[in-house]
Coordinates of C-alpha atoms (C1' of nucleotides) in Angstrom, one line a residue:
Chain T
M28 CA 0.1 0.0 -0.3
R29 CA 2.5 2.4 1.6
N30 CA 4.6 2.0 -2.2
M31 CA 1.0 3.0 -4.1
P32 CA 1.8 6.2 -7.0
K33 CA 1.4 9.7 -5.0
Q34 CA -1.5 9.6 -8.3
F35 CA -3.9 7.9 -6.2
T36 CA -3.1 8.4 -2.7
R37 CA -4.0 12.3 -3.9
K38 CA -6.9 13.5 -2.0
W39 CA -9.5 14.3 -5.3
G40 CA -11.7 17.3 -6.6
P41 CA -10.6 19.3 -9.4
S42 CA -9.4 22.3 -7.2
L43 CA -10.2 24.6 -10.0
H44 CA -11.8 28.3 -9.2
P45 CA -10.0 29.6 -6.4
S46 CA -12.3 29.5 -3.9
R47 CA -14.3 32.7 -2.3
D48 CA -12.3 33.4 1.0
E49 CA -8.9 32.7 0.8
A50 CA -6.7 35.2 -0.4
P51 CA -4.2 34.0 -3.2
K52 CA -0.5 34.1 -1.4
T53 CA 0.8 35.5 -5.1
L54 CA 0.4 39.2 -6.6
A55 CA -0.9 37.2 -9.4
G56 CA -3.5 35.4 -7.7
R57 CA -4.9 38.7 -5.6
V58 CA -5.2 41.0 -8.8
A59 CA -7.4 38.5 -10.6
Q60 CA -9.8 38.7 -7.6
Q61 CA -9.9 42.2 -7.8
L62 CA -10.2 42.2 -11.3
R63 CA -12.8 39.8 -11.8
L64 CA -15.1 41.3 -8.3
D65 CA -14.5 45.0 -10.7
I66 CA -15.7 44.0 -13.3
I67 CA -18.8 41.2 -12.2
R68 CA -19.8 45.1 -9.9
H69 CA -19.5 47.4 -13.2
H70 CA -15.7 49.3 -12.6
L71 CA -15.1 48.4 -15.9
E72 CA -16.8 48.8 -18.3
P73 CA -17.8 46.2 -20.4
G74 CA -16.1 46.9 -23.8
E75 CA -13.1 48.9 -22.2
R76 CA -9.6 48.0 -22.6
L77 CA -7.6 47.2 -20.4
Q78 CA -4.5 48.4 -21.1
F79 CA -1.1 47.4 -19.0
E80 CA -0.1 51.0 -18.4
K81 CA -3.4 51.3 -16.8
L82 CA -4.1 48.5 -15.1
S83 CA -0.6 49.0 -13.3
K84 CA -0.8 51.4 -11.8
R85 CA -3.9 51.5 -10.6
Y86 CA -3.1 47.7 -8.9
E87 CA 0.2 48.7 -8.6
V88 CA 1.5 45.4 -9.9
G89 CA 4.5 45.0 -12.2
T90 CA 3.3 43.4 -16.1
S91 CA 3.8 39.6 -15.4
P92 CA 1.5 39.3 -12.6
L93 CA -1.0 41.3 -14.4
R94 CA 0.3 38.6 -17.5
E95 CA -1.0 36.2 -15.7
A96 CA -4.4 37.9 -13.2
L97 CA -5.2 38.6 -16.7
F98 CA -5.2 35.2 -18.5
Q99 CA -6.7 33.8 -15.3
V100 CA -10.1 36.0 -15.7
A101 CA -9.4 35.6 -19.4
A102 CA -9.9 31.8 -19.0
Q103 CA -13.6 32.4 -17.4
G104 CA -14.4 34.7 -20.3
L105 CA -14.7 37.8 -18.2
V106 CA -12.5 39.1 -20.3
V107 CA -11.4 38.5 -24.2
A108 CA -8.3 38.5 -25.1
E109 CA -6.8 38.0 -28.4
D110 CA -3.2 38.2 -29.4
H111 CA -0.9 40.7 -30.0
K112 CA -4.0 42.7 -29.6
G113 CA -4.3 42.8 -25.8
F114 CA -7.0 42.2 -23.6
V115 CA -10.8 43.7 -23.2
V116 CA -14.0 43.6 -20.4
A117 CA -16.3 41.2 -22.1
P118 CA -19.1 42.7 -23.8
I119 CA -22.9 43.0 -23.0
Q120 CA -24.2 40.3 -25.6
F121 CA -27.8 39.7 -23.9
D122 CA -28.0 36.5 -26.4
E123 CA -25.5 35.4 -24.2
M124 CA -27.2 36.1 -21.0
L125 CA -29.7 34.0 -22.6
D126 CA -27.6 31.3 -22.5
V127 CA -26.1 31.3 -19.0
S128 CA -29.6 31.2 -18.2
N129 CA -30.9 28.0 -19.5
L130 CA -27.7 26.7 -19.0
R131 CA -27.7 27.8 -15.4
A132 CA -31.4 26.2 -15.4
N133 CA -30.2 23.0 -17.1
L134 CA -27.6 22.2 -14.2
E135 CA -29.0 24.1 -11.0
T136 CA -31.8 21.6 -12.6
Y137 CA -29.3 18.1 -12.3
A138 CA -27.7 19.4 -9.3
I139 CA -31.1 19.5 -7.1
R140 CA -31.2 16.2 -8.6
G141 CA -28.1 14.5 -6.6
A142 CA -28.6 16.6 -3.4
I143 CA -32.0 15.6 -2.6
Q144 CA -30.7 11.7 -3.3
E145 CA -27.0 12.2 -2.0
G146 CA -27.4 15.1 -0.3
R147 CA -26.3 14.3 3.8
E148 CA -27.3 16.5 7.2
D149 CA -24.6 19.0 7.1
W150 CA -26.5 20.2 3.1
E151 CA -29.9 20.2 5.3
V152 CA -28.4 22.4 7.4
D153 CA -25.7 24.7 5.5
L154 CA -28.8 25.2 3.0
L155 CA -31.6 26.1 5.5
S156 CA -29.0 28.9 7.1
A157 CA -28.2 30.3 3.5
F158 CA -32.0 31.0 3.2
H159 CA -32.5 32.3 6.3
R160 CA -29.4 34.7 5.7
L161 CA -31.0 35.4 2.1
K162 CA -35.2 35.8 3.4
L163 CA -33.1 39.3 5.9
A164 CA -30.7 40.1 3.3
G165 CA -34.1 41.0 1.1
I166 CA -36.0 42.3 3.9
A167 CA -33.4 44.4 3.7
V168 CA -32.6 45.4 0.2
S169 CA -36.4 46.5 0.2
A170 CA -36.3 48.9 2.7
D171 CA -32.9 51.1 0.9
Q172 CA -32.9 50.3 -2.3
D173 CA -30.7 52.6 -3.8
D174 CA -28.2 51.3 -1.0
E175 CA -24.7 49.9 -3.0
D176 CA -23.5 48.0 -0.2
L177 CA -26.8 46.7 1.2
R178 CA -27.7 44.8 -2.4
T179 CA -23.8 43.7 -3.4
E180 CA -24.5 41.7 0.9
W181 CA -27.8 40.5 -1.2
E182 CA -26.2 39.2 -4.4
D183 CA -23.8 38.2 -1.8
R184 CA -26.3 35.4 -0.1
H185 CA -27.9 34.7 -3.3
R186 CA -25.3 33.3 -4.5
A187 CA -24.5 30.9 -1.3
F188 CA -28.1 30.2 -1.0
H189 CA -27.8 29.1 -4.6
Y190 CA -24.2 27.3 -4.5
A191 CA -25.6 25.6 -1.4
L192 CA -28.9 24.5 -3.7
C193 CA -26.3 22.4 -5.6
K194 CA -23.9 21.8 -2.6
G195 CA -25.5 18.4 -1.5
C196 CA -24.9 17.0 -5.5
G197 CA -21.2 15.8 -4.4
S198 CA -19.8 16.6 -8.3
P199 CA -16.7 19.7 -8.0
W200 CA -17.1 20.0 -11.3
L201 CA -20.3 21.1 -11.1
L202 CA -19.6 23.3 -8.4
H203 CA -17.0 24.9 -10.7
F204 CA -18.8 25.4 -13.5
F205 CA -21.6 26.7 -11.2
D206 CA -19.2 29.4 -9.8
E207 CA -17.7 30.3 -13.0
L208 CA -21.9 30.9 -14.6
Y209 CA -22.8 32.6 -11.5
D210 CA -20.3 35.2 -12.0
H211 CA -21.4 36.0 -15.3
M212 CA -25.2 36.1 -14.5
E213 CA -24.3 38.3 -11.2
R214 CA -22.4 40.9 -13.7
Y215 CA -25.7 40.5 -16.0
R216 CA -28.0 41.0 -13.3
R217 CA -26.1 44.7 -11.6
Y218 CA -26.1 45.8 -15.1
F219 CA -29.4 46.1 -15.3
W220 CA -29.4 48.0 -11.7
K221 CA -29.2 51.2 -13.7
Y222 CA -31.7 51.2 -15.8
A223 CA -34.2 49.0 -13.7
E224 CA -35.8 49.1 -10.1
R225 CA -35.4 45.2 -9.2
A226 CA -36.5 42.6 -10.2
V227 CA -39.1 41.4 -7.5
A228 CA -37.6 39.8 -4.7
A229 CA -38.3 36.2 -5.0
D230 CA -37.5 35.1 -1.3
N231 CA -40.8 32.6 -2.0
E232 CA -39.7 31.3 -4.4
H233 CA -36.3 30.1 -3.9
E234 CA -38.6 29.7 0.1
A235 CA -40.5 26.8 -2.1
I236 CA -38.3 25.4 -3.7
M237 CA -35.5 25.0 -0.7
K238 CA -38.8 22.7 1.4
A239 CA -39.2 20.6 -1.6
A240 CA -35.2 20.1 -1.7
L241 CA -35.6 19.5 2.1
D242 CA -38.4 17.4 2.2
R243 CA -37.3 15.8 -0.7
D244 CA -39.3 15.9 -2.5
E245 CA -37.0 15.7 -6.2
E246 CA -40.0 16.6 -9.1
R247 CA -41.7 19.6 -7.3
A248 CA -38.3 20.7 -6.7
A249 CA -37.3 19.9 -10.1
T250 CA -40.6 21.9 -11.0
L251 CA -39.8 25.1 -9.0
L252 CA -36.5 25.5 -9.6
Q253 CA -36.9 25.6 -13.8
A254 CA -40.1 27.8 -13.5
H255 CA -37.8 30.4 -11.2
F256 CA -35.2 31.0 -14.0
Q257 CA -37.7 30.9 -16.2
K258 CA -40.0 33.6 -14.7
Q259 CA -36.3 35.8 -14.0
A260 CA -35.5 35.3 -18.1
R261 CA -39.1 36.0 -18.8
L262 CA -37.9 39.3 -16.3
T263 CA -34.6 40.5 -18.1
M264 CA -35.8 40.4 -21.1
N265 CA -38.2 42.4 -20.7
L266 CA -36.1 45.0 -19.2
R267 CA -34.0 43.8 -22.5
K268 CA -36.4 45.3 -24.4
K269 CA -36.0 48.4 -22.5
V270 CA -32.1 48.9 -22.7
E271 CA -31.9 48.5 -25.8
R272 CA -34.8 51.1 -26.9
A273 CA -32.8 53.5 -24.2
A274 CA -30.0 52.7 -26.4
A275 CA -31.6 53.0 -29.6
A276 CA -33.2 56.7 -28.5
A277 CA -29.6 57.8 -27.2
S278 CA -28.2 57.5 -30.7
Chain V
M11 CA -27.9 54.1 -35.4
R12 CA -24.1 54.4 -35.8
N13 CA -23.1 56.2 -32.1
M14 CA -24.6 52.9 -29.9
P15 CA -21.6 51.9 -27.9
K16 CA -19.9 49.4 -29.4
Q17 CA -21.4 46.3 -26.4
F18 CA -23.6 46.2 -28.0
T19 CA -22.6 45.8 -31.6
R20 CA -19.8 43.6 -31.1
K21 CA -20.8 39.9 -31.9
W22 CA -21.7 37.5 -29.7
G23 CA -19.9 34.1 -28.3
P24 CA -18.0 34.1 -25.2
S25 CA -14.6 32.9 -27.4
L26 CA -13.5 31.5 -24.7
H27 CA -11.5 28.0 -25.5
P28 CA -9.6 28.7 -28.1
S29 CA -10.2 26.7 -31.4
R30 CA -8.2 23.5 -31.9
D31 CA -7.6 24.5 -35.3
E32 CA -6.4 28.1 -35.5
A33 CA -2.7 27.7 -33.7
P34 CA -2.6 31.2 -31.4
K35 CA 0.0 33.7 -32.2
T36 CA 1.5 34.3 -28.9
L37 CA 4.3 32.0 -28.1
A38 CA 2.0 31.6 -23.9
G39 CA -0.5 30.0 -26.3
R40 CA 1.0 27.9 -28.1
V41 CA 2.8 26.5 -25.4
A42 CA -0.4 26.0 -24.1
Q43 CA -1.5 23.8 -26.6
Q44 CA 1.6 21.9 -26.1
L45 CA 1.2 21.3 -22.3
R46 CA -2.7 19.7 -23.6
L47 CA -1.7 17.8 -25.5
D48 CA 1.5 15.7 -23.7
I49 CA -0.3 15.5 -21.3
I50 CA -4.1 14.4 -23.0
R51 CA -1.9 11.7 -24.3
H52 CA 0.9 11.3 -21.2
H53 CA 3.5 12.4 -22.4
L54 CA 3.9 14.4 -19.5
E55 CA 2.8 11.8 -16.3
P56 CA 0.1 12.2 -13.9
G57 CA 1.6 14.5 -10.4
E58 CA 4.6 14.8 -12.6
R59 CA 6.1 18.7 -11.4
L60 CA 6.7 20.8 -14.0
Q61 CA 9.7 22.5 -13.4
F62 CA 10.2 25.9 -15.0
E63 CA 13.9 24.8 -16.2
K64 CA 13.0 21.6 -17.4
L65 CA 9.3 22.6 -19.6
S66 CA 11.4 26.0 -20.1
K67 CA 14.1 23.5 -21.7
R68 CA 11.7 21.5 -23.3
Y69 CA 9.4 24.0 -25.5
E70 CA 12.1 26.7 -25.4
V71 CA 10.8 29.5 -24.4
G72 CA 11.4 32.1 -21.4
T73 CA 9.6 31.7 -17.8
S74 CA 7.1 34.1 -19.3
P75 CA 5.6 33.2 -22.4
L76 CA 6.0 29.8 -20.6
R77 CA 4.0 30.7 -17.1
E78 CA 1.0 32.5 -18.6
A79 CA 0.5 28.4 -20.5
L80 CA 0.1 27.2 -17.2
F81 CA -1.7 29.4 -16.0
Q82 CA -4.1 28.7 -18.7
V83 CA -4.0 24.7 -19.2
A84 CA -4.4 25.0 -14.8
A85 CA -8.2 27.4 -16.0
Q86 CA -8.4 24.2 -17.4
G87 CA -7.4 21.8 -14.9
L88 CA -5.1 20.0 -16.9
V89 CA -2.4 21.0 -14.2
V90 CA -2.5 22.0 -10.5
A91 CA -0.8 25.1 -9.3
E92 CA -0.2 26.0 -5.7
D93 CA 0.9 29.0 -5.3
H94 CA 4.5 29.4 -3.8
K95 CA 5.6 25.9 -5.3
G96 CA 4.8 25.6 -8.9
F97 CA 2.9 23.6 -11.0
V98 CA 1.4 20.5 -11.3
V99 CA -0.2 17.6 -14.1
A100 CA -3.5 16.2 -12.7
P101 CA -3.7 13.2 -10.7
I102 CA -5.1 10.6 -11.6
Q103 CA -9.0 10.9 -10.0
F104 CA -11.3 7.7 -11.0
D105 CA -14.3 9.7 -9.1
E106 CA -12.8 12.4 -10.7
M107 CA -13.8 10.1 -14.1
L108 CA -17.3 8.9 -13.0
D109 CA -17.8 13.3 -12.3
V110 CA -17.0 14.6 -15.7
S111 CA -18.6 11.5 -17.6
N112 CA -21.4 11.9 -15.3
L113 CA -22.1 15.6 -16.3
R114 CA -21.6 15.0 -19.8
A115 CA -24.0 12.9 -20.2
N116 CA -26.2 15.9 -18.5
L117 CA -24.8 18.3 -20.5
E118 CA -24.9 16.9 -23.8
T119 CA -28.4 15.5 -22.8
Y120 CA -29.3 18.7 -23.0
A121 CA -27.5 19.4 -26.0
I122 CA -28.8 17.0 -28.5
R123 CA -32.1 17.6 -27.5
G124 CA -31.9 21.7 -28.5
A125 CA -29.9 20.9 -31.1
I126 CA -32.7 18.8 -32.9
Q127 CA -35.7 21.6 -31.9
E128 CA -32.8 24.3 -33.4
G129 CA -30.5 22.2 -35.2
R130 CA -30.8 23.3 -39.2
E131 CA -29.5 21.7 -42.2
D132 CA -25.4 22.0 -42.1
W133 CA -25.8 21.3 -38.8
E134 CA -27.7 17.8 -40.1
V135 CA -25.1 17.5 -42.6
D136 CA -22.3 17.6 -40.4
L137 CA -23.4 15.4 -38.4
L138 CA -23.7 13.2 -40.8
S139 CA -20.5 13.6 -41.8
A140 CA -18.1 13.2 -38.7
F141 CA -20.4 10.0 -38.1
H142 CA -18.8 8.3 -41.6
R143 CA -15.3 9.7 -40.7
L144 CA -15.7 8.4 -37.1
K145 CA -16.8 4.7 -38.8
L146 CA -13.8 4.6 -41.0
A147 CA -11.2 5.4 -37.7
G148 CA -13.1 2.6 -36.3
I149 CA -12.4 0.4 -38.3
A150 CA -8.8 0.5 -39.6
V151 CA -8.0 0.5 -35.9
S152 CA -9.7 -2.5 -35.0
A153 CA -7.6 -4.0 -38.1
D154 CA -4.3 -2.9 -36.1
Q155 CA -5.1 -1.9 -31.9
D156 CA -1.7 -1.4 -31.5
D157 CA -1.0 1.6 -33.8
E158 CA -0.4 4.8 -31.7
D159 CA -1.0 7.1 -34.1
L160 CA -4.6 5.1 -35.6
R161 CA -5.8 5.1 -32.7
T162 CA -5.2 9.1 -32.2
E163 CA -6.5 9.7 -35.5
W164 CA -10.1 7.6 -33.4
E165 CA -9.9 10.2 -30.7
D166 CA -9.9 13.4 -32.7
R167 CA -12.9 12.4 -35.4
H168 CA -14.6 10.8 -31.3
R169 CA -14.3 14.1 -30.5
A170 CA -15.6 15.9 -33.6
F171 CA -19.0 13.5 -33.6
H172 CA -19.3 14.0 -30.3
Y173 CA -19.3 17.5 -31.1
A174 CA -20.8 17.7 -34.1
L175 CA -23.9 16.0 -32.3
C176 CA -24.1 19.2 -29.4
K177 CA -22.9 21.8 -32.2
G178 CA -27.0 23.0 -33.1
C179 CA -27.6 23.4 -30.3
G180 CA -26.3 26.8 -30.9
S181 CA -25.6 27.1 -26.9
P182 CA -21.8 28.6 -26.7
W183 CA -20.6 28.4 -22.5
L184 CA -22.2 24.2 -23.3
L185 CA -19.4 23.4 -26.2
H186 CA -17.8 25.2 -24.2
F187 CA -17.7 23.6 -21.3
F188 CA -18.2 20.7 -23.5
D189 CA -14.4 21.3 -24.7
E190 CA -13.3 21.2 -20.6
L191 CA -15.6 18.7 -19.7
Y192 CA -13.7 16.0 -22.9
D193 CA -10.3 17.3 -22.9
H194 CA -10.1 15.7 -20.0
M195 CA -12.3 12.5 -20.7
E196 CA -10.3 12.2 -23.7
R197 CA -7.0 11.4 -20.9
Y198 CA -8.9 9.3 -18.7
R199 CA -9.7 6.3 -22.4
R200 CA -5.8 7.3 -23.5
Y201 CA -4.4 6.3 -19.3
F202 CA -6.4 2.9 -20.2
W203 CA -5.1 1.8 -23.2
K204 CA -2.1 1.0 -20.9
Y205 CA -4.2 -1.5 -19.2
A206 CA -6.5 -2.7 -21.4
E207 CA -7.6 -4.1 -25.1
R208 CA -9.4 -0.6 -26.9
A209 CA -13.3 -1.1 -25.1
V210 CA -16.1 -1.9 -27.6
A211 CA -16.5 0.1 -30.5
A212 CA -19.5 1.6 -29.6
D213 CA -19.9 2.2 -33.6
N214 CA -23.1 1.3 -33.9
E215 CA -25.0 3.0 -30.4
H216 CA -23.4 5.9 -32.4
E217 CA -25.1 4.9 -35.1
A218 CA -28.4 4.6 -33.7
I219 CA -27.6 7.9 -31.9
M220 CA -27.0 10.2 -35.6
K221 CA -30.1 8.3 -37.1
A222 CA -32.1 9.5 -33.9
A223 CA -30.9 13.3 -33.8
L224 CA -31.8 13.3 -37.7
D225 CA -35.2 11.6 -37.0
R226 CA -35.7 14.4 -34.9
D227 CA -37.1 12.0 -32.6
E228 CA -36.2 13.7 -29.2
E229 CA -36.8 11.2 -26.8
R230 CA -35.5 8.8 -28.8
A231 CA -32.2 10.1 -29.2
A232 CA -31.7 11.3 -25.5
T233 CA -32.1 8.0 -24.2
L234 CA -30.1 6.4 -26.5
L235 CA -26.9 9.3 -25.9
Q236 CA -27.8 8.7 -21.9
A237 CA -28.1 4.5 -22.2
H238 CA -24.6 5.7 -24.5
F239 CA -22.9 6.3 -21.3
Q240 CA -23.7 4.5 -18.9
K241 CA -22.5 1.5 -21.0
Q242 CA -19.4 3.7 -21.2
A243 CA -19.2 4.6 -17.1
R244 CA -19.6 0.4 -16.4
L245 CA -17.3 -0.5 -18.6
T246 CA -14.1 1.9 -17.6
M247 CA -15.6 1.2 -13.2
N248 CA -14.2 -2.0 -14.5
L249 CA -11.0 -1.5 -15.8
R250 CA -10.5 0.7 -12.7
K251 CA -11.0 -1.8 -10.3
K252 CA -8.5 -4.0 -12.8
V253 CA -6.3 -0.7 -12.7
E254 CA -6.8 -0.8 -8.8
R255 CA -5.9 -4.2 -8.6
A256 CA -2.7 -4.0 -10.3
A257 CA -0.8 -0.9 -8.6
A258 CA -2.1 -2.3 -5.4
A259 CA 0.0 -6.0 -6.1
A260 CA 3.0 -4.0 -7.6
S261 CA 3.9 -1.5 -4.1
Chain Z
dC8 C1' 15.3 10.0 20.5
dA9 C1' 11.8 13.6 19.7
dT10 C1' 11.7 18.0 18.9
dG11 C1' 13.0 22.1 17.8
dT12 C1' 15.9 26.4 14.9
dC13 C1' 18.7 27.8 11.6
dA14 C1' 21.7 28.5 7.6
dA15 C1' 21.7 27.1 2.7
dC16 C1' 20.2 25.7 -1.2
dA17 C1' 16.8 24.7 -5.1
dT18 C1' 12.2 26.8 -6.7
dT19 C1' 9.0 30.2 -7.7
dT20 C1' 7.8 35.4 -8.2
dT21 C1' 8.4 39.6 -9.9
dC22 C1' 10.9 43.9 -12.5
dG23 C1' 12.4 46.1 -15.6
dA24 C1' 14.2 46.7 -20.3
dA25 C1' 14.8 45.0 -24.6
dA26 C1' 12.2 42.3 -29.2
dA27 C1' 8.3 42.0 -31.7
dT28 C1' 3.3 43.1 -33.5
dC29 C1' 0.2 45.9 -34.6
dT30 C1' -2.1 50.6 -35.8
dC31 C1' -2.5 55.0 -37.7
dT32 C1' -1.3 58.7 -40.2
dT33 C1' 1.8 60.3 -44.2
dT34 C1' 3.2 59.7 -48.4
dC35 C1' 4.0 58.7 -53.3
dC36 C1' 1.4 56.3 -57.4
dG37 C1' -2.0 55.1 -60.8
Chain F
dC4 C1' -9.6 61.0 -55.7
dG5 C1' -8.5 56.0 -53.9
dG6 C1' -6.0 52.8 -52.7
dA7 C1' -1.2 50.6 -51.0
dA8 C1' 3.0 51.8 -49.2
dA9 C1' 6.5 53.1 -45.8
dG10 C1' 7.5 54.8 -41.4
dA11 C1' 6.4 57.0 -36.8
dG12 C1' 4.3 55.5 -32.5
dA13 C1' 1.8 52.5 -28.9
dT14 C1' 1.2 48.6 -26.7
dT15 C1' 1.9 44.0 -25.7
dT16 C1' 4.6 40.6 -25.7
dT17 C1' 9.9 38.1 -24.3
dC18 C1' 13.4 37.2 -21.8
dG19 C1' 17.0 37.8 -18.4
dA20 C1' 17.9 38.9 -14.0
dA21 C1' 16.8 40.3 -8.9
dA22 C1' 13.7 39.5 -4.6
dA23 C1' 10.6 36.3 -2.3
dT24 C1' 9.2 32.4 -0.6
dG25 C1' 9.7 27.5 0.1
dT26 C1' 12.5 23.0 0.9
dT27 C1' 16.2 20.7 3.1
dG28 C1' 19.3 19.1 6.2
dA29 C1' 22.9 19.4 10.0
dC30 C1' 23.2 21.0 15.0
dA31 C1' 21.9 21.8 19.2
dT32 C1' 17.9 21.1 23.0
dG33 C1' 14.8 19.1 25.9

DNA sequence: CATGTCAACATTTTCGAAAATCTCTTTCCG
DNA sequence: CGGAAAGAGATTTTCGAAAATGTTGACATG
């Protein structure tokens, strides 16, 4: 046993997406995380060119770590790299948003089915507390719709809730894709903050989904989740028209 | 119209995974592709440390492009990066293989449904020719099971066939995930070449799936595809036991 | 004998400058 | 006037060396 090659003894998990909480020890990693946040939160505009000189000043690093950070974020699609032409913040593309939303619907449905079949006790506990935290943040936001920090807190907890739903499925690859897709979705949702009041709080839907999951009712949970995504997609498609009209009028 | 901000006018698509055919113009990109192939084809061993000095000689590049290449491949999970400790070829983990396989089954089923609903004429044509090419390669391989090049050709066409199945769905994100997952799957499949005769050629299954797709019979296609994956999973799980017994005996 | 500390070494990470590539303007010719 | 060619300028990409970090083994200590 003791002489088995090390590829068999390593504990498994893709260890891809760096966990949101743990800070990387290298400059490149830190810059990558800052970049991600700056893009998701629209501190960097969609379509904006990312020049090394400017970013070097902004993040106070040399070209090497900056370059590595850009590649990390580019692999995720939040920036696009063109050979010898540099990097650009990924543009806003409503068709892509729909694609992301549909794929999320599929993946999370798959995940919740797995979680309901295999999820253990701590999955239930985490899910329950994630929902509670989301609910409280929802109440806070509806009290003051314009507070950036409250909305950001809500976003974080919303992500945590959906993540908690999926977590029980025990598929690291799925959770990795979840993270990548959710980053994009959050960016799109934040994009609409500028153009419209917050989409109707869907916490009752979240609660229904959670209850179905805790009841281990696979079909009900799947149906509710699909409906949840479809409703969100409808709402954002309406906003899309609004935004495009506004953009057309401005020209 | 002409003054619309550029994020609306860009044509859409995530443009993530660099297309397999088009060669990157930067050193880093080229090295990344070579690295991918070397890992998938086991020219670099699972678990092997990737030291800059050695890789610098191997690929004849400096540290900067090498580092960028490693990050690109690390984002895909074929190598894992540890801060200040360097890079390692992703280990072989059978649990992960099962995860990848299950996720592929789900994603490709989702894709084939979309393709059957929305796929256009050229999708059908591409699918048909991809199958034909796969079939021919299968015949060639069964004639000489030990020819590396023939098997590699078969692998390429097998990927192309599954890709052609999914392509009609028109979801760039799904196709991106497909590429990432398939790279891992191919690596695992090649891993078994060393330990076992090739898994039974499943070209009759491929043909049945293709026909169902061309008949636009969504349910039949989905069922056949699921069965296809389940059968492959069973086969590889058997091989897994064999490999693990061999590894245990060797120690 | 086990445990902790320190120094020397190996390796990764970062920096700053040189080389390569692209872009934009100007110029020249049909 | 239109379009190709050329050159200046801006930007990205690459290299090689310096700085930072992790690792190993010897030595001292409980």
